[in-house]
Short mmCIF file of C-alpha atoms and ligand atoms in Angstrom, two decimals:
data_model
loop_
_atom_site.label_atom_id
_atom_site.label_comp_id
_atom_site.label_asym_id
_atom_site.label_seq_id
_atom_site.Cartn_x
_atom_site.Cartn_y
_atom_site.Cartn_z
CA MET A 261 0.37 0.28 0.16
CA THR A 262 1.59 3.51 -0.61
CA SER A 263 1.51 5.89 2.59
CA GLU A 264 -1.83 8.15 1.02
CA GLN A 265 -3.39 4.50 0.51
CA THR A 266 -2.30 3.41 3.97
CA SER A 267 -3.83 7.04 5.48
CA GLN A 268 -6.96 6.54 3.88
CA LEU A 269 -7.80 2.86 5.39
CA ARG A 270 -7.13 3.99 8.62
CA SER A 271 -9.41 6.89 8.30
CA ASP A 272 -12.00 4.78 6.96
CA LEU A 273 -11.47 2.12 9.60
CA GLU A 274 -11.20 5.01 12.29
CA ALA A 275 -14.74 6.62 11.38
CA ARG A 276 -16.07 2.53 11.60
CA LEU A 277 -14.49 2.01 14.90
CA ALA A 278 -15.41 6.03 16.95
CA PRO A 279 -18.71 5.62 17.45
CA TYR A 280 -18.86 1.93 19.08
CA GLY A 281 -15.73 3.09 21.26
CA GLN A 282 -13.18 0.73 20.09
CA SER A 283 -10.59 3.29 17.83
CA HIS A 284 -7.55 1.96 20.39
CA VAL A 285 -7.18 -1.23 18.41
CA LEU A 286 -4.97 1.11 16.05
CA GLN A 287 -3.16 2.78 18.66
CA PHE A 288 0.05 0.60 16.98
CA TRP A 289 -1.00 0.99 13.95
CA ASP A 290 2.07 2.97 13.15
CA GLU A 291 4.03 0.80 13.63
CA LEU A 292 2.84 -2.24 11.37
CA ASN A 293 4.15 -3.65 8.37
CA SER A 294 1.19 -3.32 5.31
CA GLU A 295 0.63 -7.12 5.29
CA ALA A 296 -0.39 -6.77 8.61
CA GLN A 297 -2.45 -3.11 8.44
CA GLU A 298 -4.62 -5.34 6.01
CA LYS A 299 -5.12 -8.40 8.30
CA LEU A 300 -6.31 -5.87 11.36
CA ALA A 301 -7.79 -4.33 8.55
CA ALA A 302 -9.91 -7.26 7.53
CA GLN A 303 -10.95 -8.26 11.15
CA ILE A 304 -12.06 -4.72 11.84
CA PHE A 305 -14.34 -4.93 9.11
CA GLU A 306 -15.31 -8.87 9.75
CA CYS A 307 -16.84 -7.38 13.13
CA ASP A 308 -20.07 -6.83 14.15
CA LEU A 309 -19.45 -3.93 16.26
CA GLU A 310 -22.63 -2.71 16.72
CA GLN A 311 -24.13 -6.70 17.69
CA LEU A 312 -21.38 -6.95 19.94
CA GLY A 313 -22.07 -3.72 21.51
CA GLN A 314 -25.43 -5.05 22.36
CA LEU A 315 -24.56 -8.10 23.74
CA PHE A 316 -22.26 -6.29 26.33
CA GLU A 317 -25.09 -3.61 27.11
CA GLN A 318 -27.53 -6.97 27.62
CA LYS A 319 -27.16 -7.26 31.74
CA GLU A 320 -27.11 -10.88 33.60
CA THR A 321 -30.69 -12.16 33.37
CA ALA A 322 -30.66 -13.94 36.07
CA SER A 323 -34.30 -13.04 36.65
CA HIS A 324 -35.44 -14.01 33.69
CA TRP A 325 -33.48 -18.11 33.86
CA ASP A 326 -35.07 -17.71 37.90
CA GLU A 327 -38.35 -17.16 36.06
CA LEU A 328 -38.48 -20.00 33.65
CA ALA A 329 -36.87 -22.46 36.95
CA LYS A 330 -40.37 -21.60 38.61
CA LYS A 331 -42.64 -22.96 36.33
CA ALA A 332 -40.32 -25.91 35.00
CA SER A 333 -40.49 -29.33 35.28
CA VAL A 334 -38.30 -32.04 33.05
CA PRO A 335 -40.17 -33.46 30.82
CA PRO A 336 -40.91 -37.28 30.46
CA ALA A 337 -38.14 -38.96 29.53
CA ILE A 338 -37.44 -42.44 28.03
CA THR A 339 -35.40 -44.52 29.87
CA LEU A 340 -32.57 -46.37 27.88
CA ALA A 341 -30.74 -49.65 28.59
CA ASN A 342 -29.87 -51.31 31.96
CA PHE A 343 -33.49 -50.17 32.81
CA ALA A 344 -36.98 -50.99 32.09
CA ASN A 345 -39.66 -51.38 29.56
CA ALA A 346 -37.57 -53.88 27.23
CA GLU A 347 -40.16 -54.06 24.81
CA SER A 348 -39.70 -50.81 23.39
CA TYR A 349 -36.25 -50.98 23.85
CA ASP A 350 -36.58 -53.67 21.20
CA ALA A 351 -38.35 -52.26 18.74
CA ALA A 352 -36.56 -49.08 19.09
CA TRP A 353 -33.15 -50.66 18.48
CA GLN A 354 -34.54 -52.33 15.08
CA THR A 355 -36.02 -49.29 13.86
CA GLY A 356 -32.54 -47.59 14.55
CA ALA A 357 -30.75 -50.59 12.90
CA GLU A 358 -33.03 -50.31 9.69
CA LEU A 359 -31.90 -46.18 9.11
CA LEU A 360 -28.46 -47.41 10.14
CA GLU A 361 -28.80 -50.20 7.49
CA GLN A 362 -30.34 -47.69 4.60
CA GLY A 363 -27.39 -45.22 4.85
CA LYS A 364 -29.61 -42.46 6.62
CA VAL A 365 -27.23 -41.85 9.44
CA GLY A 366 -24.72 -39.75 9.80
CA MET A 367 -22.09 -38.48 13.10
CA ILE A 368 -21.31 -34.70 14.16
CA ILE A 369 -17.85 -34.41 16.57
CA THR A 370 -17.47 -30.96 17.93
CA ALA A 371 -13.95 -30.98 18.71
CA GLY A 372 -13.53 -27.12 18.31
CA GLY A 373 -12.49 -26.07 21.95
CA GLN A 374 -9.42 -25.13 23.08
CA GLY A 375 -8.75 -27.41 25.72
CA SER A 376 -7.19 -24.78 28.04
CA ARG A 377 -8.35 -26.72 31.61
CA LEU A 378 -6.88 -29.51 29.81
CA GLY A 379 -3.82 -27.67 29.34
CA PHE A 380 -3.17 -30.14 26.19
CA ASP A 381 -0.93 -28.10 23.75
CA HIS A 382 -3.03 -29.50 20.60
CA PRO A 383 -6.83 -30.30 19.43
CA LYS A 384 -8.43 -31.59 22.21
CA GLY A 385 -8.91 -35.18 20.13
CA MET A 386 -5.40 -35.68 19.46
CA PHE A 387 -5.11 -36.83 23.98
CA PRO A 388 -4.36 -39.95 24.41
CA ILE A 389 -6.89 -41.61 26.33
CA GLY A 390 -6.93 -45.19 26.15
CA PRO A 391 -6.60 -46.91 29.30
CA ILE A 392 -4.03 -49.32 27.76
CA SER A 393 -3.40 -48.63 24.18
CA GLU A 394 -2.83 -44.99 25.00
CA MET A 395 -5.26 -44.31 21.91
CA THR A 396 -6.28 -41.07 21.06
CA LEU A 397 -10.06 -39.42 21.33
CA PHE A 398 -10.54 -39.10 17.61
CA GLN A 399 -9.32 -42.77 16.85
CA ILE A 400 -12.16 -43.82 19.89
CA PHE A 401 -14.73 -42.06 17.90
CA PHE A 402 -12.96 -42.90 14.47
CA GLU A 403 -14.06 -46.55 15.47
CA LYS A 404 -16.89 -46.60 16.59
CA VAL A 405 -18.90 -44.78 14.02
CA MET A 406 -16.66 -47.05 11.72
CA ALA A 407 -17.48 -50.27 14.14
CA ARG A 408 -21.08 -49.17 13.58
CA ALA A 409 -21.11 -49.05 10.06
CA ASN A 410 -20.10 -52.06 9.56
CA GLN A 411 -22.69 -53.61 11.96
CA PHE A 412 -24.96 -52.58 9.47
CA GLY A 413 -22.96 -53.26 6.42
CA SER A 414 -23.56 -49.38 5.74
CA ARG A 415 -21.74 -46.17 5.56
CA VAL A 416 -22.11 -43.18 8.10
CA PRO A 417 -20.45 -39.68 7.11
CA VAL A 418 -18.32 -38.12 10.48
CA TYR A 419 -18.20 -34.34 10.10
CA ILE A 420 -16.09 -32.82 12.66
CA MET A 421 -15.88 -29.61 13.58
CA THR A 422 -12.76 -27.89 14.49
CA SER A 423 -12.03 -23.89 15.43
CA PRO A 424 -9.38 -21.60 13.77
CA PRO A 425 -6.68 -22.82 16.46
CA THR A 426 -7.15 -26.44 16.21
CA HIS A 427 -8.56 -26.61 12.01
CA GLU A 428 -5.12 -27.30 10.80
CA GLU A 429 -3.43 -29.28 13.18
CA THR A 430 -6.59 -31.32 13.11
CA ILE A 431 -6.02 -31.96 9.56
CA GLU A 432 -2.69 -33.14 9.17
CA PHE A 433 -3.17 -35.13 12.14
CA LEU A 434 -6.21 -37.37 10.71
CA GLU A 435 -4.04 -37.34 6.94
CA ALA A 436 -1.23 -38.97 8.93
CA GLN A 437 -2.83 -41.60 11.04
CA ASN A 438 -5.33 -42.18 7.70
CA PHE A 439 -8.61 -41.69 8.81
CA PHE A 440 -7.36 -44.80 11.34
CA GLY A 441 -8.51 -46.22 8.41
CA MET A 442 -11.75 -44.91 7.44
CA ASN A 443 -12.46 -44.48 3.82
CA ALA A 444 -12.20 -40.59 3.28
CA GLN A 445 -14.70 -39.87 1.44
CA ASP A 446 -16.59 -39.96 4.26
CA VAL A 447 -14.83 -37.14 6.58
CA LYS A 448 -15.56 -33.77 6.59
CA VAL A 449 -13.66 -31.85 8.73
CA PHE A 450 -15.39 -27.90 8.47
CA CYS A 451 -14.00 -25.00 10.40
CA GLN A 452 -16.51 -23.02 12.97
CA GLY A 453 -16.42 -19.28 13.05
CA THR A 454 -15.35 -16.96 16.08
CA MET A 455 -16.29 -14.30 17.86
CA PRO A 456 -14.42 -10.93 19.83
CA ALA A 457 -14.38 -10.93 23.20
CA VAL A 458 -14.42 -7.29 25.36
CA ASP A 459 -13.31 -6.28 28.52
CA HIS A 460 -15.63 -4.99 31.55
CA GLU A 461 -16.15 -1.49 30.13
CA GLY A 462 -16.98 -3.25 26.25
CA LYS A 463 -14.08 -2.58 24.82
CA LEU A 464 -12.67 -5.07 22.05
CA LEU A 465 -8.65 -6.89 23.45
CA LEU A 466 -5.61 -7.28 21.41
CA SER A 467 -3.88 -10.34 21.35
CA ASP A 468 -1.01 -9.05 19.97
CA VAL A 469 0.07 -5.28 18.60
CA GLY A 470 -1.66 -5.70 14.94
CA GLU A 471 -4.57 -8.26 15.99
CA ILE A 472 -7.79 -8.68 17.60
CA PHE A 473 -8.90 -11.44 19.75
CA ALA A 474 -11.36 -13.67 19.28
CA SER A 475 -11.92 -17.38 20.63
CA PRO A 476 -14.02 -20.43 18.75
CA ASP A 477 -17.71 -19.11 19.05
CA GLY A 478 -18.96 -22.21 21.25
CA HIS A 479 -19.86 -25.02 19.96
CA GLY A 480 -23.66 -23.71 18.28
CA GLY A 481 -21.09 -22.58 15.67
CA ALA A 482 -22.37 -25.69 14.13
CA LEU A 483 -25.27 -24.90 13.07
CA LEU A 484 -23.83 -22.12 10.39
CA ALA A 485 -20.80 -24.01 10.20
CA LEU A 486 -22.31 -26.97 8.59
CA GLU A 487 -23.88 -24.68 6.22
CA LYS A 488 -21.11 -22.66 5.17
CA SER A 489 -18.55 -25.26 4.55
CA GLY A 490 -21.58 -27.69 2.43
CA ALA A 491 -21.68 -30.02 5.36
CA LEU A 492 -25.43 -29.71 5.08
CA ASP A 493 -25.65 -30.46 0.90
CA ASP A 494 -23.51 -33.35 1.54
CA MET A 495 -26.07 -34.99 4.37
CA GLN A 496 -28.70 -33.70 2.07
CA ARG A 497 -26.61 -35.52 -1.16
CA ARG A 498 -26.48 -38.69 0.65
CA GLY A 499 -29.71 -39.31 1.99
CA VAL A 500 -28.30 -38.68 5.69
CA GLU A 501 -31.39 -38.06 7.33
CA HIS A 502 -30.74 -37.87 11.27
CA VAL A 503 -27.39 -37.05 12.53
CA PHE A 504 -26.37 -38.56 15.81
CA TYR A 505 -23.65 -35.36 17.57
CA GLY A 506 -21.46 -35.69 20.19
CA GLN A 507 -18.36 -33.66 21.67
CA ILE A 508 -14.62 -34.95 21.27
CA ASP A 509 -13.80 -34.76 25.08
CA ASN A 510 -16.90 -37.78 26.02
CA PRO A 511 -15.01 -40.69 24.95
CA LEU A 512 -18.00 -42.77 26.59
CA VAL A 513 -20.39 -41.67 24.09
CA GLN A 514 -22.44 -44.54 22.79
CA VAL A 515 -22.49 -43.24 19.38
CA CYS A 516 -25.13 -43.76 16.34
CA ASP A 517 -26.65 -46.28 19.52
CA PRO A 518 -29.61 -47.89 17.30
CA ALA A 519 -31.85 -47.72 20.27
CA LEU A 520 -31.81 -44.50 20.68
CA LEU A 521 -32.17 -43.56 16.87
CA GLY A 522 -34.91 -45.54 17.05
CA TYR A 523 -36.55 -43.79 19.80
CA HIS A 524 -36.11 -40.71 17.67
CA ALA A 525 -37.64 -41.45 14.72
CA LYS A 526 -40.45 -43.14 16.28
CA SER A 527 -41.45 -40.07 18.04
CA LYS A 528 -40.51 -38.07 14.75
CA SER A 529 -38.43 -35.78 17.00
CA GLU A 530 -36.70 -33.43 15.20
CA MET A 531 -33.81 -33.25 18.38
CA THR A 532 -33.21 -35.69 21.14
CA SER A 533 -31.51 -34.97 23.59
CA GLN A 534 -29.77 -38.09 26.23
CA VAL A 535 -29.62 -37.16 29.72
CA VAL A 536 -28.16 -38.36 32.74
CA ARG A 537 -29.84 -38.56 36.88
CA LYS A 538 -27.62 -35.46 38.21
CA THR A 539 -25.99 -36.90 41.44
CA ASP A 540 -24.89 -33.06 42.82
CA PRO A 541 -27.48 -30.53 42.42
CA LEU A 542 -25.33 -27.80 41.46
CA GLN A 543 -23.18 -30.90 38.41
CA LYS A 544 -21.74 -28.80 35.41
CA VAL A 545 -24.52 -29.97 33.29
CA GLY A 546 -26.73 -28.25 31.19
CA ASN A 547 -30.33 -28.77 33.02
CA VAL A 548 -33.07 -30.19 30.62
CA ILE A 549 -36.73 -28.61 31.39
CA SER A 550 -39.91 -27.91 30.43
CA VAL A 551 -41.85 -25.21 30.03
CA GLY A 552 -45.78 -25.13 28.70
CA GLY A 553 -44.27 -28.34 27.29
CA VAL A 554 -41.36 -26.76 25.65
CA VAL A 555 -38.53 -28.34 26.27
CA GLN A 556 -35.22 -26.13 27.07
CA ILE A 557 -32.09 -25.84 29.03
CA ILE A 558 -30.92 -23.79 31.31
CA GLU A 559 -26.99 -23.72 31.76
CA TYR A 560 -25.56 -24.53 35.03
CA SER A 561 -23.79 -21.07 35.81
CA ASP A 562 -27.26 -19.88 34.95
CA LEU A 563 -29.69 -21.73 36.95
CA SER A 564 -29.71 -20.06 40.62
CA GLU A 565 -29.12 -22.20 43.69
CA THR A 566 -32.07 -22.32 45.07
CA PHE A 567 -33.73 -24.13 42.24
CA ALA A 568 -30.69 -26.35 41.26
CA ARG A 569 -31.45 -27.42 45.22
CA GLU A 570 -35.61 -28.29 44.83
CA THR A 571 -36.20 -31.00 45.81
CA ARG A 572 -39.72 -32.85 45.00
CA ALA A 573 -42.17 -34.76 47.64
CA ASP A 574 -40.30 -37.48 47.92
CA GLY A 575 -36.68 -36.12 48.68
CA LYS A 576 -35.57 -36.11 45.29
CA LEU A 577 -34.19 -33.47 42.88
CA LYS A 578 -37.32 -31.21 40.98
CA LEU A 579 -34.80 -30.42 37.85
CA TRP A 580 -32.76 -33.91 37.71
CA ALA A 581 -31.97 -34.22 34.19
CA GLY A 582 -28.44 -32.89 32.93
CA SER A 583 -27.70 -33.20 29.40
CA ILE A 584 -24.96 -34.68 28.86
CA ALA A 585 -24.24 -33.11 24.92
CA VAL A 586 -25.57 -36.11 23.05
CA HIS A 587 -28.02 -35.19 20.43
CA ILE A 588 -29.53 -36.43 17.30
CA PHE A 589 -30.85 -33.86 14.97
CA LYS A 590 -33.06 -34.30 11.61
CA THR A 591 -30.83 -32.84 9.50
CA ASP A 592 -34.24 -31.10 7.74
CA PHE A 593 -34.50 -29.34 11.15
CA PHE A 594 -30.85 -28.41 10.58
CA LEU A 595 -31.57 -27.53 7.51
CA ARG A 596 -34.78 -24.93 8.68
CA MET A 597 -33.28 -23.78 11.77
CA SER A 598 -29.47 -22.53 9.57
CA GLU A 599 -32.51 -20.61 7.17
CA THR A 600 -33.45 -18.23 10.49
CA THR A 601 -30.82 -15.89 11.16
CA ASP A 602 -31.22 -15.23 14.50
CA SER A 603 -31.80 -19.38 15.85
CA LEU A 604 -29.44 -19.35 18.69
CA PRO A 605 -28.48 -16.60 21.30
CA PHE A 606 -25.06 -15.94 22.23
CA HIS A 607 -24.63 -16.45 25.45
CA ARG A 608 -22.02 -14.86 28.33
CA ALA A 609 -18.64 -16.81 29.70
CA HIS A 610 -16.49 -14.80 31.82
CA LYS A 611 -12.70 -15.95 31.03
CA LYS A 612 -9.13 -14.59 31.45
CA VAL A 613 -7.56 -13.24 28.40
CA PRO A 614 -4.52 -12.63 28.66
CA TYR A 615 -4.14 -9.48 25.92
CA ILE A 616 -1.70 -6.52 25.27
CA ASP A 617 -2.29 -3.24 27.16
CA ALA A 618 -1.60 0.29 25.95
CA GLU A 619 1.84 0.34 25.82
CA GLY A 620 2.20 -2.49 23.83
CA LYS A 621 2.45 -5.08 27.34
CA ARG A 622 1.05 -8.88 26.93
CA VAL A 623 -0.64 -9.01 30.27
CA ILE A 624 -1.38 -12.38 31.26
CA PRO A 625 -4.57 -11.68 34.45
CA ASP A 626 -5.04 -13.51 37.53
CA ALA A 627 -8.68 -13.01 37.68
CA ASN A 628 -11.69 -12.99 34.69
CA ASN A 629 -10.66 -9.62 32.72
CA ALA A 630 -12.99 -10.20 29.61
CA ILE A 631 -16.69 -11.58 28.57
CA LYS A 632 -16.65 -13.92 26.14
CA PHE A 633 -19.81 -14.95 23.53
CA GLU A 634 -20.55 -18.39 22.87
CA LYS A 635 -23.55 -20.29 21.15
CA PHE A 636 -24.71 -23.53 22.18
CA ILE A 637 -26.18 -26.13 20.19
CA PHE A 638 -28.94 -27.01 23.03
CA ASP A 639 -31.00 -23.62 22.72
CA LEU A 640 -32.26 -25.16 19.03
CA LEU A 641 -33.86 -27.62 21.70
CA PRO A 642 -37.13 -25.14 22.12
CA SER A 643 -37.47 -25.15 18.15
CA ALA A 644 -37.73 -28.67 17.49
CA LYS A 645 -40.85 -30.52 17.04
CA ASN A 646 -41.36 -33.36 19.09
CA ALA A 647 -38.45 -32.98 20.89
CA ILE A 648 -37.68 -35.80 23.69
CA ILE A 649 -35.27 -36.97 26.31
CA CYS A 650 -33.76 -40.57 26.57
CA GLU A 651 -31.73 -41.18 29.65
CA VAL A 652 -28.86 -42.89 30.06
CA ASP A 653 -27.02 -44.03 33.04
CA PRO A 654 -23.70 -42.38 33.29
CA ALA A 655 -21.81 -45.68 33.70
CA ASP A 656 -22.99 -45.95 30.02
CA GLY A 657 -22.60 -42.93 27.97
CA PHE A 658 -21.19 -39.94 30.44
CA CYS A 659 -17.19 -39.12 31.31
CA ALA A 660 -15.91 -36.26 29.64
CA VAL A 661 -12.32 -34.90 29.75
CA LYS A 662 -11.96 -31.71 30.96
CA ASN A 663 -9.62 -31.27 33.53
CA ALA A 664 -5.54 -31.51 34.38
CA PRO A 665 -4.78 -33.24 37.66
CA PRO A 666 -4.50 -32.37 40.75
CA ALA A 667 -8.54 -31.82 39.66
CA THR A 668 -10.59 -33.65 41.14
CA ALA A 669 -13.19 -34.22 38.65
CA GLU A 670 -13.03 -35.32 35.02
CA THR A 671 -9.15 -35.34 34.72
CA PRO A 672 -7.78 -38.30 32.22
CA ALA A 673 -7.62 -40.65 35.16
CA HIS A 674 -11.03 -40.21 35.54
CA VAL A 675 -11.94 -41.17 32.37
CA LYS A 676 -9.33 -44.03 31.73
CA GLN A 677 -10.80 -45.89 34.45
CA ALA A 678 -14.51 -45.28 33.47
CA ILE A 679 -13.80 -47.11 30.14
CA SER A 680 -12.24 -49.90 31.60
CA ASP A 681 -14.97 -50.40 34.85
CA LEU A 682 -17.62 -50.43 31.57
CA HIS A 683 -14.96 -52.92 29.56
CA THR A 684 -15.03 -55.04 32.16
CA ARG A 685 -18.84 -54.89 33.03
CA TRP A 686 -19.44 -56.09 28.92
CA PHE A 687 -17.15 -58.97 29.89
CA LYS A 688 -18.89 -59.79 32.63
CA GLU A 689 -22.77 -59.14 31.61
CA ALA A 690 -21.31 -61.39 28.52
CA GLY A 691 -20.69 -64.47 31.58
CA VAL A 692 -16.67 -63.94 31.67
CA GLU A 693 -15.19 -64.36 34.85
CA VAL A 694 -12.54 -60.82 35.34
CA ALA A 695 -10.44 -61.04 38.34
CA ASP A 696 -10.58 -57.77 40.78
CA GLY A 697 -8.85 -55.28 40.40
CA VAL A 698 -7.93 -55.56 36.16
CA THR A 699 -7.62 -52.68 33.84
CA LEU A 700 -9.17 -53.91 30.84
CA GLU A 701 -10.11 -51.79 27.31
CA ILE A 702 -12.16 -53.37 23.92
CA SER A 703 -11.04 -51.63 20.80
CA PRO A 704 -14.50 -50.85 19.12
CA LEU A 705 -13.47 -52.13 16.41
CA LEU A 706 -13.61 -55.67 18.25
CA ALA A 707 -16.56 -54.31 20.10
CA ALA A 708 -18.45 -50.52 20.49
CA ASP A 709 -21.61 -52.20 22.94
CA ALA A 710 -22.13 -55.22 25.18
CA LYS A 711 -24.46 -56.99 22.63
CA MET A 712 -21.45 -56.64 20.09
CA LEU A 713 -19.09 -58.25 22.48
CA LYS A 714 -21.52 -61.25 23.22
CA GLU A 715 -22.04 -61.78 19.62
CA LYS A 716 -18.19 -61.66 19.43
CA ILE A 717 -17.72 -64.31 22.21
CA ALA A 718 -20.51 -66.56 21.02
CA ALA A 719 -18.28 -65.83 17.53
CA ASP A 720 -14.69 -66.76 19.04
CA PRO A 721 -15.26 -69.18 22.41
CA SER A 722 -10.95 -68.05 23.22
CA LEU A 723 -12.47 -64.31 23.92
CA GLY A 724 -14.72 -65.96 26.56
CA GLU A 725 -11.93 -67.60 28.75
CA PRO A 726 -11.80 -66.20 32.09
CA ILE A 727 -9.44 -62.94 33.08
CA SER A 728 -6.47 -62.19 35.24
CA GLU A 729 -4.32 -59.52 33.49
CA ASN A 730 -4.50 -55.86 32.24
CA THR A 731 -5.65 -57.06 28.75
CA TYR A 732 -6.42 -54.73 25.52
CA PHE A 733 -8.35 -56.52 23.50
CA GLN A 734 -8.32 -55.63 19.97
P1 UTP B 229 -16.15 -27.49 26.22
O1 UTP B 229 -15.65 -25.59 26.54
O2 UTP B 229 -16.67 -27.99 27.96
O3 UTP B 229 -14.57 -28.22 26.55
O4 UTP B 229 -16.37 -27.31 24.65
P2 UTP B 229 -12.95 -26.88 25.71
O5 UTP B 229 -13.45 -25.41 24.69
O6 UTP B 229 -12.76 -28.40 25.05
O7 UTP B 229 -12.13 -27.27 26.81
P3 UTP B 229 -11.72 -25.45 27.64
O8 UTP B 229 -13.05 -24.97 28.37
O9 UTP B 229 -10.67 -24.17 27.04
O10 UTP B 229 -11.40 -26.23 28.68
C1 UTP B 229 -17.52 -29.17 25.20
C2 UTP B 229 -17.22 -29.57 23.82
O11 UTP B 229 -17.71 -28.80 22.65
C3 UTP B 229 -16.61 -28.22 21.43
C4 UTP B 229 -15.41 -28.90 22.53
O12 UTP B 229 -14.44 -29.15 21.42
C5 UTP B 229 -15.96 -29.89 23.27
O13 UTP B 229 -16.06 -31.40 22.54
N1 UTP B 229 -16.50 -27.19 21.22
C6 UTP B 229 -16.87 -26.09 22.35
C7 UTP B 229 -16.17 -27.02 19.72
O14 UTP B 229 -16.47 -27.63 19.11
N2 UTP B 229 -16.49 -25.11 19.99
C8 UTP B 229 -16.24 -24.08 20.85
O15 UTP B 229 -16.24 -23.42 20.17
C9 UTP B 229 -16.08 -25.21 21.98
#
């Protein structure tokens, strides 16, 4: 750029920023080379400053959530395996199996988070979690999808959502691993958008002298990103009618479980959510509620303690249903929602965000200094026709890896133990003797659920020998 062009660009940017009190993002303009100036300018033009101002002004609406919680009940839940109602379970399983056989099911895995609590410097999907194999979260999910496709002799396409910080490395990793043996044509990696954060005065933060801080726009960013990336078109082209959704940090997800798919399809549900019975009123899971027949979720951080602790006459928790971020969507529902611009609201999250101060020095805050804005995918629930919820025993389907030690919950050690406990139980249920204290792991390609393991043992009785030492079955 010539110097006139540079100064013209600067004044255009100034005119854009000033009405919103954001001119400070240009304070290091003269120190930037022209490439960096153009990059910053592009970022500023992309920012919806009007929207950001409105989001900042919206005060925390505790009363809104309290009003909802006051009127809330929990929608009736269907219970999965290990629960009663075996007859309806078998019929549901059969319906789900037919959908899988006909190739009408796809899988979305959200893997755009930055895993900051885990302190892992790569995409979370690359974290080794197999208790013996040390296989990564990505491998577990890929193997589970392949196992389901093999079980029904069909294909199950996978759509992986990344974010700008995780995109390139995820693709490099998956390619280097040859998609763990999955047909590359059945894998689509798509990138979600970002959203700037503001400080407590509503000012944009700089992550570098020439860069506005922005972070992934929440798992709800999937809706727009699916549409923009062509993933929704791909689903339609393939005849995928139902999409199973799971988050990369929960390796216990019962990927494309036929029974869950069957209940969803039989109920003509546009969105089905799996829930667990909360073990602690303040458990950090979204609270699934129903108000006037509309199913929705109040995030744990939005539910005040009084309502979270409320009990029924029998002493049990009133709002007992915790969302584990496992859903099934109808593809048509995604399409309809992606055409409605405001279908997902932004939520505010108070976070620590390192930034560049007025002197150009990098500051690492020791307290929350920023408000991030994120969309949540579960906010689609109130718009879904015939939404249903299904309860699962957490031991069967939920143990997410969130924290590094010395945290006492949701650490890699907990998750490895949960995998071993589950696989040990599958062996015991199949009548196999397992010595106490043994660590077991089953490759999903051998068996991705208890039913598959029973079938494998029937076909190969050597698998049913008593187990007395730590073993990885593959
Ligand atoms: P979390 O916010 O719980 O995990 O997201 P995280 O972002 O990986 O880790 P922290 O919060 O920085 O410690 C739950 C799931 O949603 C996905 C994550 O990849 C994870 O599977 N996610 C979250 C996205 O895909 N995009 C986002 O913008 C946020």
